[in-house]
Coordinates of C-alpha atoms and ligand atoms in Angstrom, one line a residue:
Chain A
M1 CA 62.3 -44.0 60.7
G2 CA 60.8 -42.3 57.5
N3 CA 57.7 -40.5 56.7
I4 CA 54.1 -41.2 55.1
G5 CA 53.4 -39.7 52.0
I6 CA 49.8 -38.9 51.0
L7 CA 49.1 -38.5 47.5
I8 CA 46.3 -36.1 46.7
D9 CA 44.0 -36.4 44.0
V10 CA 43.4 -33.2 42.1
Q11 CA 40.8 -32.8 39.7
D12 CA 40.3 -29.4 37.9
G13 CA 42.2 -27.7 40.8
Q14 CA 39.9 -29.4 43.3
V15 CA 40.7 -31.8 46.2
K16 CA 38.1 -34.4 46.0
E17 CA 36.2 -35.1 49.3
T18 CA 37.4 -38.9 49.3
N19 CA 40.9 -38.0 49.8
Y20 CA 40.4 -37.1 53.7
G21 CA 39.6 -40.8 54.3
V22 CA 43.1 -41.5 52.9
V23 CA 44.6 -38.7 55.2
T24 CA 42.7 -40.4 58.1
A25 CA 44.1 -43.6 57.2
A26 CA 47.8 -42.4 57.3
A27 CA 47.3 -40.2 60.6
S28 CA 48.0 -43.0 62.8
G29 CA 51.3 -43.7 61.3
A30 CA 54.5 -42.7 62.4
G31 CA 56.7 -39.6 61.3
E32 CA 55.4 -36.5 59.1
K33 CA 52.2 -36.8 57.1
I34 CA 53.3 -35.2 53.9
A35 CA 50.6 -34.4 51.3
L36 CA 51.8 -34.5 47.9
V37 CA 50.0 -32.3 45.7
V38 CA 51.1 -32.8 42.2
S39 CA 50.0 -30.2 39.8
D40 CA 51.3 -27.2 37.4
N41 CA 49.2 -25.1 39.5
A42 CA 48.6 -24.0 43.0
V43 CA 45.7 -25.9 44.7
D44 CA 44.4 -24.2 47.5
C45 CA 44.2 -27.1 50.3
K46 CA 46.2 -26.5 53.2
D47 CA 43.5 -25.7 55.6
A48 CA 41.3 -28.5 54.6
L49 CA 44.3 -31.2 54.8
Q50 CA 45.6 -30.0 58.1
K51 CA 42.1 -30.5 59.6
Y52 CA 42.5 -34.1 58.8
G53 CA 46.2 -34.7 60.3
V54 CA 48.4 -33.7 57.5
T55 CA 51.6 -31.9 58.9
K56 CA 53.1 -30.7 55.7
V57 CA 51.7 -29.8 52.2
V58 CA 53.9 -29.9 49.4
H59 CA 53.3 -28.6 46.1
V60 CA 55.2 -30.9 43.5
T61 CA 55.9 -29.6 40.1
A62 CA 58.7 -30.8 37.6
D63 CA 61.2 -29.1 35.3
T64 CA 58.4 -30.0 32.5
P65 CA 54.6 -29.3 32.8
V66 CA 53.1 -32.3 34.6
D67 CA 49.5 -32.0 34.1
S68 CA 49.5 -33.3 30.8
D69 CA 52.3 -35.9 31.2
P70 CA 51.7 -38.9 33.3
E71 CA 55.3 -40.3 33.2
A72 CA 56.4 -36.9 34.5
Q73 CA 53.7 -37.0 37.2
G74 CA 55.3 -40.6 38.2
K75 CA 58.5 -39.6 38.2
A76 CA 58.2 -36.4 40.1
I77 CA 56.2 -38.5 42.6
A78 CA 59.2 -40.8 43.0
E79 CA 61.7 -38.0 43.2
A80 CA 59.5 -36.2 46.0
I81 CA 59.3 -39.8 47.8
K82 CA 63.2 -39.7 48.0
N83 CA 63.5 -36.2 48.8
F84 CA 61.1 -36.3 51.8
D85 CA 62.4 -39.4 53.2
I86 CA 59.0 -41.1 52.7
T87 CA 58.9 -44.5 53.5
T88 CA 55.1 -45.3 52.9
L89 CA 53.2 -43.6 50.2
V90 CA 49.3 -43.8 50.3
G91 CA 46.7 -42.4 47.7
L92 CA 43.3 -42.7 46.6
S93 CA 42.7 -45.7 43.8
T94 CA 40.8 -43.2 41.3
A95 CA 42.2 -43.7 37.8
K96 CA 44.7 -41.1 37.9
G97 CA 45.4 -42.1 41.6
K98 CA 46.2 -45.8 40.4
D99 CA 48.1 -44.5 37.4
Q100 CA 50.4 -42.2 39.3
M101 CA 51.1 -44.8 42.0
A102 CA 51.6 -47.8 39.7
R103 CA 54.2 -45.2 37.9
A104 CA 55.8 -44.4 40.8
A105 CA 56.0 -47.6 42.4
A106 CA 57.5 -49.2 38.9
E107 CA 60.1 -46.2 39.0
L108 CA 61.4 -47.0 42.3
D109 CA 61.1 -50.8 42.1
A110 CA 58.9 -50.5 45.2
P111 CA 56.2 -52.8 46.0
A112 CA 52.6 -51.6 45.6
I113 CA 49.1 -53.0 46.5
L114 CA 46.5 -50.8 44.9
D115 CA 42.6 -50.7 45.7
V116 CA 43.0 -51.8 49.4
M117 CA 39.8 -52.0 51.7
A118 CA 41.8 -51.8 54.9
L119 CA 45.3 -51.3 56.1
D120 CA 47.7 -51.0 59.3
I121 CA 49.9 -48.3 58.0
N122 CA 52.7 -48.9 60.7
A123 CA 52.7 -53.0 60.1
K124 CA 52.6 -52.4 56.3
T125 CA 49.7 -54.7 55.9
V126 CA 46.4 -54.7 54.1
T127 CA 43.5 -56.2 53.1
K128 CA 42.4 -56.2 49.7
S129 CA 39.8 -58.3 47.6
H130 CA 41.2 -61.2 45.5
F131 CA 38.7 -63.0 42.7
S132 CA 36.4 -60.4 42.1
G133 CA 35.4 -59.8 45.8
K134 CA 34.9 -63.5 46.8
T135 CA 37.9 -63.8 48.8
Y136 CA 39.9 -61.2 51.2
A137 CA 43.6 -61.4 51.3
S138 CA 45.8 -60.4 53.8
I139 CA 49.1 -59.1 52.3
G140 CA 52.3 -57.6 53.7
L141 CA 54.8 -55.4 52.1
T142 CA 58.2 -55.0 52.6
G143 CA 61.0 -52.7 51.4
D144 CA 62.4 -49.2 51.8
V145 CA 59.5 -47.6 50.3
V146 CA 55.9 -49.0 50.1
V147 CA 53.0 -47.7 48.3
I148 CA 49.4 -48.4 49.3
G149 CA 46.4 -47.4 47.2
I150 CA 43.2 -47.2 49.2
R151 CA 39.6 -47.8 47.8
M152 CA 37.5 -44.9 47.8
N153 CA 35.0 -44.5 51.0
A154 CA 37.1 -47.4 52.4
V155 CA 38.3 -45.5 55.1
E156 CA 36.0 -42.6 56.9
A157 CA 37.5 -39.4 57.2
I158 CA 37.7 -38.2 61.0
E159 CA 38.9 -34.5 61.9
A160 CA 42.5 -34.5 63.8
G161 CA 43.0 -31.0 63.8
G162 CA 46.3 -29.6 63.9
D163 CA 48.8 -27.3 61.8
A164 CA 50.7 -28.1 58.4
T165 CA 53.6 -26.2 57.0
A166 CA 53.5 -25.7 53.2
E167 CA 56.4 -25.6 50.8
S168 CA 56.9 -26.3 47.1
F169 CA 59.4 -29.0 45.4
Q170 CA 60.5 -29.0 41.9
A171 CA 61.1 -32.5 40.6
S172 CA 63.9 -33.1 37.9
V173 CA 62.5 -35.7 35.6
G174 CA 64.6 -35.2 32.6
G175 CA 62.6 -33.5 30.5
A176 CA 58.9 -34.1 28.8
G177 CA 57.9 -37.9 28.9
R178 CA 56.8 -40.1 26.0
V179 CA 52.9 -39.9 27.0
T180 CA 50.9 -36.8 26.5
I181 CA 47.4 -36.1 27.1
T182 CA 46.0 -34.2 24.3
E183 CA 42.5 -33.8 25.6
I184 CA 40.0 -34.6 28.0
K185 CA 36.4 -35.7 26.6
K186 CA 34.1 -34.9 29.5
V187 CA 30.8 -36.0 29.9
E188 CA 28.4 -33.7 31.5
S189 CA 26.3 -35.3 34.1
K190 CA 24.3 -33.9 36.7
T191 CA 24.3 -37.1 38.9
V192 CA 27.3 -37.6 41.3
D193 CA 30.0 -39.7 40.2
L194 CA 29.8 -43.5 41.1
T195 CA 33.0 -44.3 42.6
E196 CA 32.6 -41.3 44.9
A197 CA 29.2 -41.6 46.0
K198 CA 28.1 -42.4 49.4
I199 CA 24.8 -43.6 48.1
I200 CA 24.2 -45.3 45.0
I201 CA 21.0 -46.5 43.4
T202 CA 21.2 -48.9 40.5
G203 CA 18.7 -50.5 37.8
G204 CA 18.9 -53.7 35.9
R205 CA 17.3 -55.2 32.6
S206 CA 14.1 -55.0 34.1
L207 CA 14.1 -50.8 33.7
E208 CA 13.2 -51.7 30.3
S209 CA 14.4 -48.6 28.7
A210 CA 17.1 -45.7 29.1
D211 CA 14.1 -43.3 29.6
N212 CA 12.7 -45.2 32.5
F213 CA 16.1 -44.5 34.5
A214 CA 14.7 -41.4 34.9
I215 CA 12.7 -42.5 38.2
L216 CA 16.0 -43.6 39.3
R217 CA 17.5 -40.3 38.8
E218 CA 14.7 -38.4 40.5
C219 CA 15.0 -40.6 43.6
A220 CA 18.9 -40.2 43.7
E221 CA 18.7 -36.4 43.3
V222 CA 16.8 -36.3 46.8
V223 CA 19.4 -38.0 48.6
G224 CA 22.6 -36.8 46.4
A225 CA 23.0 -40.5 45.2
A226 CA 24.5 -41.7 42.2
V227 CA 22.9 -43.8 39.7
G228 CA 24.7 -47.0 38.5
A229 CA 23.4 -50.1 36.2
S230 CA 23.8 -53.7 35.7
R231 CA 25.5 -55.3 32.7
A232 CA 22.4 -56.3 31.3
A233 CA 20.9 -52.9 31.5
V234 CA 24.1 -51.4 29.8
D235 CA 24.5 -54.3 27.0
S236 CA 20.7 -53.6 26.3
G237 CA 21.5 -49.8 25.7
Y238 CA 19.6 -48.5 28.7
A239 CA 22.9 -46.9 30.3
P240 CA 26.4 -46.2 29.4
H241 CA 29.2 -48.5 30.1
A242 CA 30.5 -45.7 32.6
M243 CA 27.4 -46.5 34.6
Q244 CA 28.0 -50.3 34.9
V245 CA 28.8 -51.9 38.4
G246 CA 30.6 -55.2 38.9
Q247 CA 33.5 -57.0 37.5
T248 CA 33.8 -55.6 34.2
G249 CA 32.3 -52.2 35.2
K250 CA 33.0 -50.4 38.4
T251 CA 34.1 -51.5 41.8
V252 CA 32.1 -49.3 44.3
S253 CA 32.1 -49.1 48.1
P254 CA 29.0 -47.0 49.2
N255 CA 27.4 -46.7 52.5
L256 CA 24.2 -47.5 51.2
Y257 CA 23.6 -49.4 47.8
I258 CA 20.0 -49.7 46.4
G259 CA 19.7 -52.5 43.5
C260 CA 16.4 -52.0 41.8
G261 CA 15.3 -55.1 39.5
I262 CA 18.9 -56.6 39.9
S263 CA 18.8 -60.2 40.1
G264 CA 22.0 -60.1 42.0
A265 CA 24.4 -62.4 39.7
L266 CA 28.2 -62.9 41.0
Q267 CA 29.6 -60.5 38.6
H268 CA 27.3 -57.7 39.7
F269 CA 28.1 -58.4 43.4
A270 CA 32.0 -58.3 42.5
G271 CA 31.6 -54.5 42.1
M272 CA 29.3 -53.6 45.1
K273 CA 29.6 -56.4 47.7
T274 CA 31.8 -54.3 50.0
S275 CA 28.9 -51.6 50.5
K276 CA 28.3 -51.2 53.9
V277 CA 24.3 -51.5 53.4
I278 CA 22.6 -53.4 50.5
V279 CA 19.1 -53.0 49.8
G280 CA 17.3 -55.1 46.8
I281 CA 14.2 -54.2 45.5
N282 CA 12.9 -57.1 43.3
I283 CA 9.6 -58.6 42.4
D284 CA 10.7 -62.1 42.5
K285 CA 11.0 -63.4 46.2
D286 CA 13.5 -66.0 45.1
A287 CA 15.8 -63.4 43.5
P288 CA 19.4 -64.1 44.4
I289 CA 20.1 -60.7 45.7
F290 CA 17.6 -61.6 48.5
S291 CA 19.8 -64.2 49.8
N292 CA 23.0 -62.0 50.3
C293 CA 21.8 -58.3 51.2
D294 CA 20.8 -56.4 54.2
Y295 CA 17.2 -55.2 53.4
G296 CA 14.8 -56.7 50.8
V297 CA 11.8 -55.0 49.4
L298 CA 9.3 -57.3 47.7
G299 CA 7.8 -55.5 45.0
D300 CA 7.5 -53.8 41.6
L301 CA 10.3 -51.4 41.2
F302 CA 8.2 -48.9 38.9
E303 CA 5.7 -48.5 42.3
V304 CA 8.4 -48.9 44.9
V305 CA 11.0 -46.7 43.6
P306 CA 8.5 -43.6 43.2
A307 CA 7.5 -44.5 46.6
L308 CA 10.6 -44.2 48.0
T309 CA 11.4 -41.0 46.4
K310 CA 8.4 -39.6 48.4
A311 CA 9.5 -41.1 51.7
F312 CA 12.9 -39.9 51.0
K313 CA 11.6 -36.2 50.4
E314 CA 9.3 -36.7 53.7
K315 CA 11.8 -38.0 56.1
L316 CA 15.1 -36.3 55.4
G317 CA 13.6 -33.2 53.5
Chain B
M1 CA 54.9 -55.4 13.8
K2 CA 55.9 -57.8 16.3
V3 CA 53.3 -58.1 18.8
Y4 CA 53.7 -59.7 22.6
V5 CA 50.6 -60.2 24.6
C6 CA 51.0 -61.0 28.4
I7 CA 48.2 -63.3 29.4
K8 CA 47.5 -64.7 33.0
H9 CA 46.0 -67.9 33.8
V10 CA 42.9 -67.2 36.4
P11 CA 40.1 -69.1 37.8
N12 CA 36.8 -68.2 35.7
T13 CA 34.9 -65.5 37.4
A14 CA 32.1 -67.6 37.6
A15 CA 33.9 -70.6 39.7
K16 CA 33.6 -71.0 43.0
I17 CA 36.7 -70.3 45.3
T18 CA 37.0 -73.0 48.0
L19 CA 39.7 -72.2 50.4
E20 CA 42.5 -74.6 51.5
G21 CA 44.6 -73.9 54.2
S22 CA 45.8 -70.3 54.8
T23 CA 46.7 -69.3 51.3
A24 CA 45.6 -72.0 49.1
Y25 CA 42.4 -72.8 47.2
D26 CA 40.9 -75.8 45.4
E27 CA 42.5 -75.2 41.8
S28 CA 40.5 -78.2 40.3
V29 CA 37.9 -75.1 39.0
K30 CA 38.2 -74.0 35.3
F31 CA 41.0 -71.5 34.5
V32 CA 40.6 -69.2 31.5
V33 CA 42.5 -66.5 29.9
N34 CA 42.3 -63.0 32.3
P35 CA 39.2 -61.5 30.9
Y36 CA 40.9 -58.4 30.3
D37 CA 43.7 -60.1 28.3
E38 CA 41.4 -61.4 25.9
F39 CA 40.9 -57.7 24.8
A40 CA 44.8 -57.5 24.7
V41 CA 44.7 -61.0 22.5
E42 CA 42.0 -59.4 20.2
E43 CA 43.8 -56.1 19.6
G44 CA 47.1 -57.9 19.1
L45 CA 45.7 -60.0 16.3
K46 CA 44.5 -57.0 14.6
L47 CA 47.8 -55.0 15.0
A48 CA 50.0 -57.6 14.0
D49 CA 49.1 -57.6 10.3
G50 CA 50.6 -60.7 9.3
D51 CA 53.7 -60.5 11.8
E52 CA 53.9 -62.8 14.9
V53 CA 51.8 -62.4 18.0
I54 CA 53.6 -64.1 21.0
L55 CA 51.7 -64.8 24.3
V56 CA 53.9 -64.5 27.4
C57 CA 52.6 -66.0 30.7
V58 CA 54.1 -66.6 34.0
G59 CA 52.3 -69.2 35.9
K60 CA 52.2 -73.0 36.6
E61 CA 52.5 -75.9 34.0
T62 CA 48.7 -76.1 33.9
A63 CA 48.6 -72.6 32.4
V64 CA 49.4 -74.5 29.2
S65 CA 45.6 -74.8 28.7
T66 CA 45.0 -71.2 28.9
M67 CA 47.7 -70.5 26.3
R68 CA 46.0 -73.1 23.9
S69 CA 42.8 -71.0 24.2
A70 CA 44.8 -68.0 23.3
L71 CA 46.4 -69.8 20.6
A72 CA 43.3 -70.8 19.2
M73 CA 42.1 -67.3 19.0
G74 CA 44.8 -66.9 16.4
A75 CA 48.1 -66.2 18.5
S76 CA 51.3 -67.6 16.7
R77 CA 53.1 -69.2 19.7
G78 CA 53.5 -69.0 23.4
L79 CA 56.5 -68.3 26.1
L80 CA 55.3 -69.7 29.5
V81 CA 57.7 -68.9 32.6
T82 CA 57.0 -71.6 35.0
V83 CA 56.5 -71.0 38.8
G84 CA 55.5 -73.0 41.6
E85 CA 53.3 -70.9 43.6
Q86 CA 49.9 -69.2 42.5
F87 CA 50.6 -65.8 44.0
I88 CA 53.6 -64.2 42.8
S89 CA 54.5 -60.5 43.4
S90 CA 53.8 -58.2 40.4
G91 CA 57.2 -57.4 40.6
V92 CA 58.5 -61.0 40.0
A93 CA 56.0 -61.5 37.3
A94 CA 57.2 -58.3 35.3
Q95 CA 60.8 -59.0 35.7
A96 CA 60.1 -62.9 34.2
I97 CA 58.2 -61.4 31.3
V98 CA 60.7 -58.8 30.5
K99 CA 63.3 -61.3 30.5
A100 CA 61.3 -63.5 28.4
I101 CA 60.3 -61.0 25.8
Q102 CA 64.1 -59.7 25.7
A103 CA 65.3 -63.2 24.9
D104 CA 62.7 -63.5 22.4
G105 CA 62.8 -60.7 20.1
E106 CA 61.8 -56.8 19.7
P107 CA 58.3 -56.0 20.4
G108 CA 56.6 -53.5 18.3
I109 CA 53.9 -53.3 20.8
V110 CA 53.4 -55.4 24.4
L111 CA 49.5 -55.8 25.2
C112 CA 48.2 -56.6 28.8
G113 CA 45.2 -56.2 30.4
K114 CA 44.3 -53.7 32.9
Q115 CA 44.2 -56.0 35.8
S116 CA 44.2 -59.6 36.5
V117 CA 40.8 -60.9 38.1
D118 CA 42.6 -63.3 40.8
S119 CA 45.0 -60.8 42.5
E120 CA 43.8 -57.5 41.1
G121 CA 47.2 -56.2 41.0
M122 CA 46.8 -53.3 38.5
Q123 CA 50.0 -52.7 38.0
T124 CA 52.2 -55.4 36.4
H125 CA 52.1 -53.7 32.8
Y126 CA 53.5 -50.8 34.5
R127 CA 56.6 -52.4 36.0
I128 CA 57.0 -54.3 32.4
A129 CA 57.1 -51.0 30.7
K130 CA 59.8 -50.0 33.0
G131 CA 62.0 -53.0 32.6
L132 CA 61.7 -52.7 29.1
G133 CA 62.3 -48.8 29.0
L134 CA 59.1 -48.3 27.1
P135 CA 56.1 -45.8 28.1
V136 CA 52.8 -47.6 29.1
V137 CA 49.1 -46.5 29.1
S138 CA 46.4 -48.2 31.0
E139 CA 42.6 -48.6 31.1
V140 CA 42.7 -48.1 27.4
A141 CA 39.2 -48.3 26.0
A142 CA 40.0 -47.3 22.1
M143 CA 43.2 -47.1 20.4
A144 CA 44.6 -46.2 16.7
I145 CA 47.7 -46.3 15.4
A146 CA 49.4 -44.2 12.6
D147 CA 52.5 -43.1 11.6
G148 CA 54.2 -45.0 14.5
K149 CA 52.0 -43.2 16.9
A150 CA 49.1 -44.6 19.1
T151 CA 46.1 -42.3 19.9
I152 CA 44.4 -43.6 22.8
E153 CA 41.4 -42.9 24.8
R154 CA 41.8 -43.8 28.6
E155 CA 38.8 -44.3 30.7
L156 CA 38.3 -42.0 33.8
E157 CA 35.7 -41.8 36.3
G158 CA 32.3 -41.0 35.4
G159 CA 32.7 -41.9 31.8
S160 CA 35.2 -39.0 30.9
R161 CA 38.0 -39.9 28.9
E162 CA 41.7 -38.6 28.3
V163 CA 43.0 -38.8 24.9
I164 CA 46.6 -39.7 24.9
S165 CA 49.2 -39.7 22.2
V166 CA 52.3 -42.0 22.5
A167 CA 54.9 -43.2 20.4
L168 CA 55.5 -46.9 19.8
P169 CA 56.7 -49.1 20.9
V170 CA 54.5 -48.8 24.0
V171 CA 52.9 -51.3 26.8
I172 CA 49.0 -51.3 26.7
G173 CA 46.7 -52.1 29.6
C174 CA 43.5 -53.1 27.6
T175 CA 39.9 -52.8 29.3
K176 CA 36.4 -53.4 28.1
G177 CA 35.0 -51.6 25.1
L178 CA 38.5 -51.6 23.1
N179 CA 37.1 -54.7 20.9
E180 CA 35.1 -57.7 20.9
P181 CA 37.2 -60.8 21.5
R182 CA 36.7 -63.3 18.6
Y183 CA 35.5 -67.0 19.7
P184 CA 37.5 -69.6 18.3
K185 CA 36.3 -72.1 16.0
L186 CA 36.9 -75.7 15.9
P187 CA 39.6 -75.9 13.2
D188 CA 41.4 -73.1 14.9
I189 CA 41.2 -74.9 18.4
L190 CA 42.7 -78.1 16.8
K191 CA 45.6 -75.9 14.9
A192 CA 46.4 -74.5 18.2
K193 CA 47.2 -78.0 19.8
K194 CA 50.1 -78.0 17.2
K195 CA 51.3 -74.6 18.0
E196 CA 54.7 -74.1 20.1
I197 CA 54.6 -73.4 23.8
K198 CA 58.2 -72.7 25.1
Q199 CA 58.5 -73.6 28.6
I200 CA 61.1 -71.5 30.6
P201 CA 61.7 -72.1 34.5
L202 CA 61.7 -69.0 36.6
S203 CA 64.9 -70.0 38.0
D204 CA 66.5 -70.2 34.6
L205 CA 65.9 -66.5 34.0
G206 CA 67.9 -66.0 37.4
I207 CA 65.0 -64.8 38.9
D208 CA 64.2 -65.0 42.6
A209 CA 60.5 -66.1 43.2
A210 CA 60.2 -64.1 46.6
G211 CA 59.1 -60.7 45.9
K212 CA 58.3 -57.9 48.1
T213 CA 54.7 -58.5 48.8
A214 CA 53.3 -61.6 50.6
V215 CA 50.1 -63.0 50.7
T216 CA 49.7 -64.2 54.4
N217 CA 46.1 -65.0 54.4
L218 CA 42.9 -65.7 52.2
E219 CA 39.6 -65.7 53.7
S220 CA 36.1 -66.0 52.1
A221 CA 34.4 -62.5 51.7
P222 CA 31.9 -62.2 54.7
E223 CA 28.3 -62.9 53.2
R224 CA 25.5 -61.1 54.5
G225 CA 23.3 -63.9 54.3
A226 CA 19.4 -63.6 53.8
A227 CA 17.7 -59.8 53.6
K228 CA 15.4 -58.6 56.2
M229 CA 12.4 -58.9 54.0
I230 CA 9.9 -56.0 53.8
T231 CA 6.3 -56.7 52.4
G232 CA 3.1 -54.7 52.0
D233 CA 1.9 -52.2 49.5
A234 CA 4.6 -49.9 47.9
Q235 CA 4.4 -46.8 49.9
S236 CA 4.2 -48.7 53.1
M237 CA 7.3 -50.7 52.2
A238 CA 9.1 -47.5 51.2
N239 CA 8.3 -45.8 54.5
E240 CA 9.4 -48.8 56.4
L241 CA 12.8 -48.9 54.5
V242 CA 13.5 -45.4 55.0
D243 CA 12.9 -45.6 58.9
L244 CA 15.1 -48.8 59.1
L245 CA 18.0 -47.0 57.1
I246 CA 17.9 -44.1 59.3
N247 CA 17.3 -45.8 62.6
E248 CA 18.6 -49.3 62.3
A249 CA 21.2 -49.1 59.8
K250 CA 22.1 -45.4 60.3
V251 CA 23.3 -44.8 56.7
L252 CA 21.0 -41.8 56.1
Ligands
FAD1 C1 32.4 -62.2 32.3 C2 31.5 -61.7 32.7 C3 31.6 -60.3 33.3 C4 30.1 -59.7 33.9 N1 30.3 -58.5 34.2 C5 29.3 -58.1 34.8 C6 29.3 -56.5 35.6 O1 30.2 -55.9 35.6 N2 28.2 -56.2 36.0 C7 26.8 -56.8 36.0 O2 26.0 -56.2 36.5 N3 26.8 -57.9 35.4 C8 27.9 -58.3 35.0 N4 27.9 -59.8 34.3 C9 26.6 -60.1 33.7 C10 25.8 -61.1 34.9 O3 26.2 -62.4 35.2 C11 24.4 -60.8 35.0 O4 23.8 -61.5 33.9 C12 23.7 -59.4 35.1 O5 24.5 -58.9 36.2 C13 22.2 -59.5 35.4 O6 21.9 -57.8 35.4 P1 20.3 -57.9 35.8 O7 20.1 -58.1 37.2 O8 19.9 -56.6 35.2 O9 19.5 -58.8 34.8 P2 18.6 -60.0 35.3 O10 19.3 -61.3 35.6 O11 17.8 -60.3 34.0 O12 17.6 -59.8 36.4 C14 16.6 -58.9 36.4 C15 16.0 -59.1 37.6 O13 14.9 -57.9 37.7 C16 13.7 -58.3 38.5 N5 12.4 -57.7 38.1 C17 11.9 -57.8 36.7 N6 11.0 -56.8 36.8 C18 11.1 -56.4 37.8 C19 10.2 -55.2 38.5 N7 9.1 -54.5 37.8 N8 10.3 -54.7 39.5 C20 11.3 -55.3 40.4 N9 12.1 -56.4 39.9 C21 11.7 -56.8 38.7 C22 13.7 -59.8 37.9 O14 13.3 -60.6 39.2 C23 15.3 -60.2 37.8 O15 15.7 -60.7 39.3 C24 29.0 -60.3 33.8 C25 29.1 -61.5 33.2 C26 30.0 -62.3 32.7 C27 30.0 -63.7 32.0
AMP2 N1 51.6 -64.0 35.6 C1 51.4 -63.4 34.7 N2 51.4 -63.9 33.5 C2 51.5 -63.2 32.4 N3 50.8 -61.9 32.3 C3 50.4 -61.2 33.6 C4 50.6 -61.8 34.7 N4 50.4 -61.0 35.9 C5 50.1 -60.1 35.2 N5 49.9 -60.0 33.8 C6 49.6 -59.2 32.9 O1 49.5 -58.0 33.5 C7 48.1 -57.4 33.6 C8 47.9 -56.7 34.9 O2 47.8 -57.8 35.9 P1 47.8 -57.3 37.5 O3 49.0 -56.3 37.8 O4 48.1 -58.5 38.1 O5 46.3 -56.7 37.8 C9 47.4 -58.6 33.2 O6 46.2 -58.3 32.8 C10 48.3 -59.5 32.4 O7 48.1 -58.8 31.0

């Protein structure tokens, strides 16, 4: 009977809050809950991780710098899996998490299912979207080691208490890899990252200009929401592609999704249909979004959104 | 440079998926080249510089139609490893692709999509790379090749990008933004009909179709149904919505 490894997504030396849901998903499993923190630098996270049920925190490094070397990261994780007798590795399906899990799984020839919406950690079964969210597949994994990537916000973090030990592990990955990260081009944004956000407000073609997205940003700021866009808005140049929600954009799973002037096309739904609550604001009572959402506000977004900003301020402020 | 492009035969994303039994669906819908793989085909055509662009697909015999569409874009020929079932494990697909490529030639580059839109595995290219002993980079939104090296931009959350340097040959997972896939013209479509598609049964490669993952059930995603509609003047609708979100939906 092996242990459960929890791959922690560290960015700029910080543990993202969305990691804690992954710890909760692992907490019901048998064996030790071993957090793997892969970085050249120490990351202060033991207190936070043990609060959610981690029993051991391992700082993973390698005999070559890992932060700029994705291949070394994958190999170091594979080594740690063997060293700590990990039979199930769970992690967050961020760009970095997916990359690391796919590399480690390929290295070990272990099965992996990424971006799952639900899982039974002991039975090694998961539920994940197929066909752009049109169907949900139940999938079973078999093998000595299995890898499961969890969609952000899919599992709610629950504090579990407890104490964790801490140690470090240096993997031998056989020298520097062939893939080198030479630079990270950051976009500075005041708003919250889409895939991590608990609340998302999106705008469509009907916003009519990039400047008009300001009304969505004002509203978003009040509730700490992220702002997204439909493809029509992106293609019209009102928003960058990084903001696109949908099949060819980001897949998001917030608690609350508010689509403003979004018709509700299938390909848009592919990226947001697993949101807990969906609100549509649309001027057309026959807009498709109204036939597949929780609350529909029939009105002009240029009037409704500022009114909503005001209501948020008054009722939550 | 000899280019291999892995394309998957998938239902059009606009198609309605009608489930049949526990893990099957009505396959009489329109099938297409996996949308992310179209970026791979386009990039391959640009990079080949007159050399061959070879398509590799693991799928049912019906995948021939999808391979023809990519041949019409300009690819040279195709290798189709035939399998009986729709959902094969990523590990099995990768093994088949690796063996098909190794039996065919030496890749200068292997281009894939960052994910398939049917099973959304997000990993086959990593396994192909491992099998071929090559490095891999996924979510590639920009790429330039010079002096046997690729300089790549990889998309991260929130619009940030990693700039990556890697020597060729390499396996790439393409994403939107990399290029604009071309639309084939009629003469190209006609020409594609004559191009070679070599079919190789999976068993001829000595690969077992049973992988380490198995789809045990498929079900339609739950629909929410019609919205609870809120009407009235803007401010009263906004107030009512916020009250509902706090008290009824309990998401605020
Ligand atoms: C392969 C493929 C991939 C795709 N990928 C994506 C994707 O990732 N994401 C995505 O979003 N789309 C995607 N699409 C496009 C998708 O099919 C739709 O075309 C797109 O989502 C429509 O965007 P929209 O809702 O902003 O625009 P429209 O469909 O034009 O809808 C505008 C809506 O705004 C309403 N409206 C107008 N004025 C107002 C107002 N003042 N107040 C309130 N409401 C108003 C209208 O009633 C209408 O419902 C994809 C398409 C294809 C073929
Ligand atoms: N059966 C297949 N045949 C050919 N290429 C495939 C197949 N499955 C996956 N691929 C390639 O691997 C990429 C990632 O697929 P996936 O891991 O299924 O998301 C795809 O975009 C294709 O380029």
